[in-house]
Amino acid sequence: MANYDMVIIWVLCIQIVAGLYTIHEEFEPSTFFESFDFFTAEDPTHGFVDYVDKEEARSGGLIAQGNSSVYIGVDHVNRALGRGRKSVRIATKKEYNQMLVVLDLLHMPGEACGSWPAFWMVGSDWPENGEVDIIEGVNRQAENRMALHSNWQCMIDIRGYSGTAVTQNCFISAPDQPANAGCGISGPEGSFGAQFNRQNGGVYAMEWDDEDVLIWFFPRDGIPSDIVSRKKLDPREWGVPTARFHGGDCHVSSLLGPQRLVFDTTFCGDWADSDWGSSSCGRLRPRCTDYVATEPGAFRDEYWEIDSLRIYSKDRPPTTATTTFHVSCSGRATH
């Protein structure tokens, strides 16, 4: 082989190795809630919800954990009074910067009118540090809505992912979009809510690096083998992402600061309220809050059941070349 050809192959191999991720942190079910803070203030999205602390959540059956999974639910027994229906919002105690997050869900909320569940990440200085919504939807939505919210003008590409662009400007005050819409991409049917649960759940993976934020959705029967084996992960082998937040004027490294991972389920509020009348939910009650307050049984299935949550960090690429080749560098996908 010519020296020139060897250099080219070596460079390709460097790119592949640089894309591998190893486990950085795993949130074990038995100690899961020790890694999270419980939010108990008024809902910033104006939801009809009463977020409770850890002690009340546990005593009220809103959280539970075992050796194999974690449960995060809502009050589905009592009529809602005061601030609204009792629920849980938790955020990681730690902040993270550039990572690969893999969430295996056995069940998610999103089957009931009035609910607004989300799994997302947000900086402590919002909106300066930005926000990424990995899973989000309202009112029996069938498709997941992923989004990036920034405090700066940023237009994402409309190619490079399998989802459907809903809004392109990530700026929270974009003049041609609803307030705080951000740049949104809709996933396939079955990526959210009732249909997701009927398929025995699935996996969401989010990769954040200097150039992109990429999100993949894998149904239960389509999870990549490296995720199943829990070994080193290579997102370049996973095919086209469901969402890609990237563009000529979108420099992710400057849009996002350190982030905390968040799970929550709120009710009504800015988004679910505005969608209420245009969805089938409007036939149940004239107002979202009336339904949420008086129909506790409707929210029995509004819970997260987490099989695993892991954070991976990228391996450092090798710093010296080698003339011995043990891997094939052909056929790898790139951005």
Steps between C-alpha positions, in 0.01 A plus 500: 500500500633844413592727791245755373219243519606399851481861618149538357377181671667602827317835494169323442569269791578798724158645417329175590686452829427861593129425467498218757344559841556325832279504806550806718209473743215256554193586708435172678130436578562426869668841558343694213340787692817574696639656181207740453359814660122531535352825364210637708453859381226632272512347154690736265273386213187601696373146532215386724740297715624471856856368492574319827823425686665162528339404830146581386559337163610178665228492765236580238615224265617744231850351493632148554810304414622145502800310374391511138298817432390842626141632518411871484127567493227749589205506738223301329278453805398842629328804353753776442481810718715809545793518261381191314555126468788365706797394291879473497769706333861395560834625367846348532712646776792515255534706184645341187671631191524313167400139548297209373184426700320166459156456659320164486132548581250223565214751523451875467215740582303656216182294476265749668350828392646786699839337565830655393794268579861567403852365531736785425815685596539861600772738616487671838510840329197473271475607221870592476609136537224365278275194521454174310172307512568131433147372568198730517135512403146588608142371483520148355765600251626202294835643390780625721593867463873570540627857523795727571442839662768766482540865591658568163387496138561153356344336193539122481534298181196319363703193403720246672229339712193278454255711703284784373599863554227694681685826571852592387602797712639400841478857635238514775378840380494428126243741352344249259440221755297449819676631810775267621428245227868456418602281209280192509512162328221244519581130526315206344161375613545275800790700641283648776213413733254216467642338189853516641373311804313240294834422331659427840685828493839561348822698520582866451862604450629858484853590386628851568838607365663815359308485173159341559232381729375169358205296631412142407181310581515120494185289553544195721570266207750736335750586774863492375707208626764717668231666714362159594845366590581819696853506362670781311247687290549622144214731395640510146371144466143589596388643170329831432394673822137584567597862567809707426545852631767646277530776244727752336440758773433252782815449704382263769807559715396865544123437531513256792664528839523229769171311524298305756277209398133541595193276521159655560130467433295817515139565398336758276734803504631700207510219243232250605250780562559656159456159332190405700230646278651381172546140619242232574547585869287812462187280487559378856482837678506859384817560701806280552524582871139391562573157357832455679348606833196271494614183321784346705447153354589629154861536616564149627734431207682833513826362630861447401644152543875522448695186426835681482655843466868531406738778408793424274810706427707498185826308488810702432643430154848347484783751478748286306465313172544127456579294194307197628137480388255284692171661396321569176443869444255468213127552495476734801238771491596860570302816565 
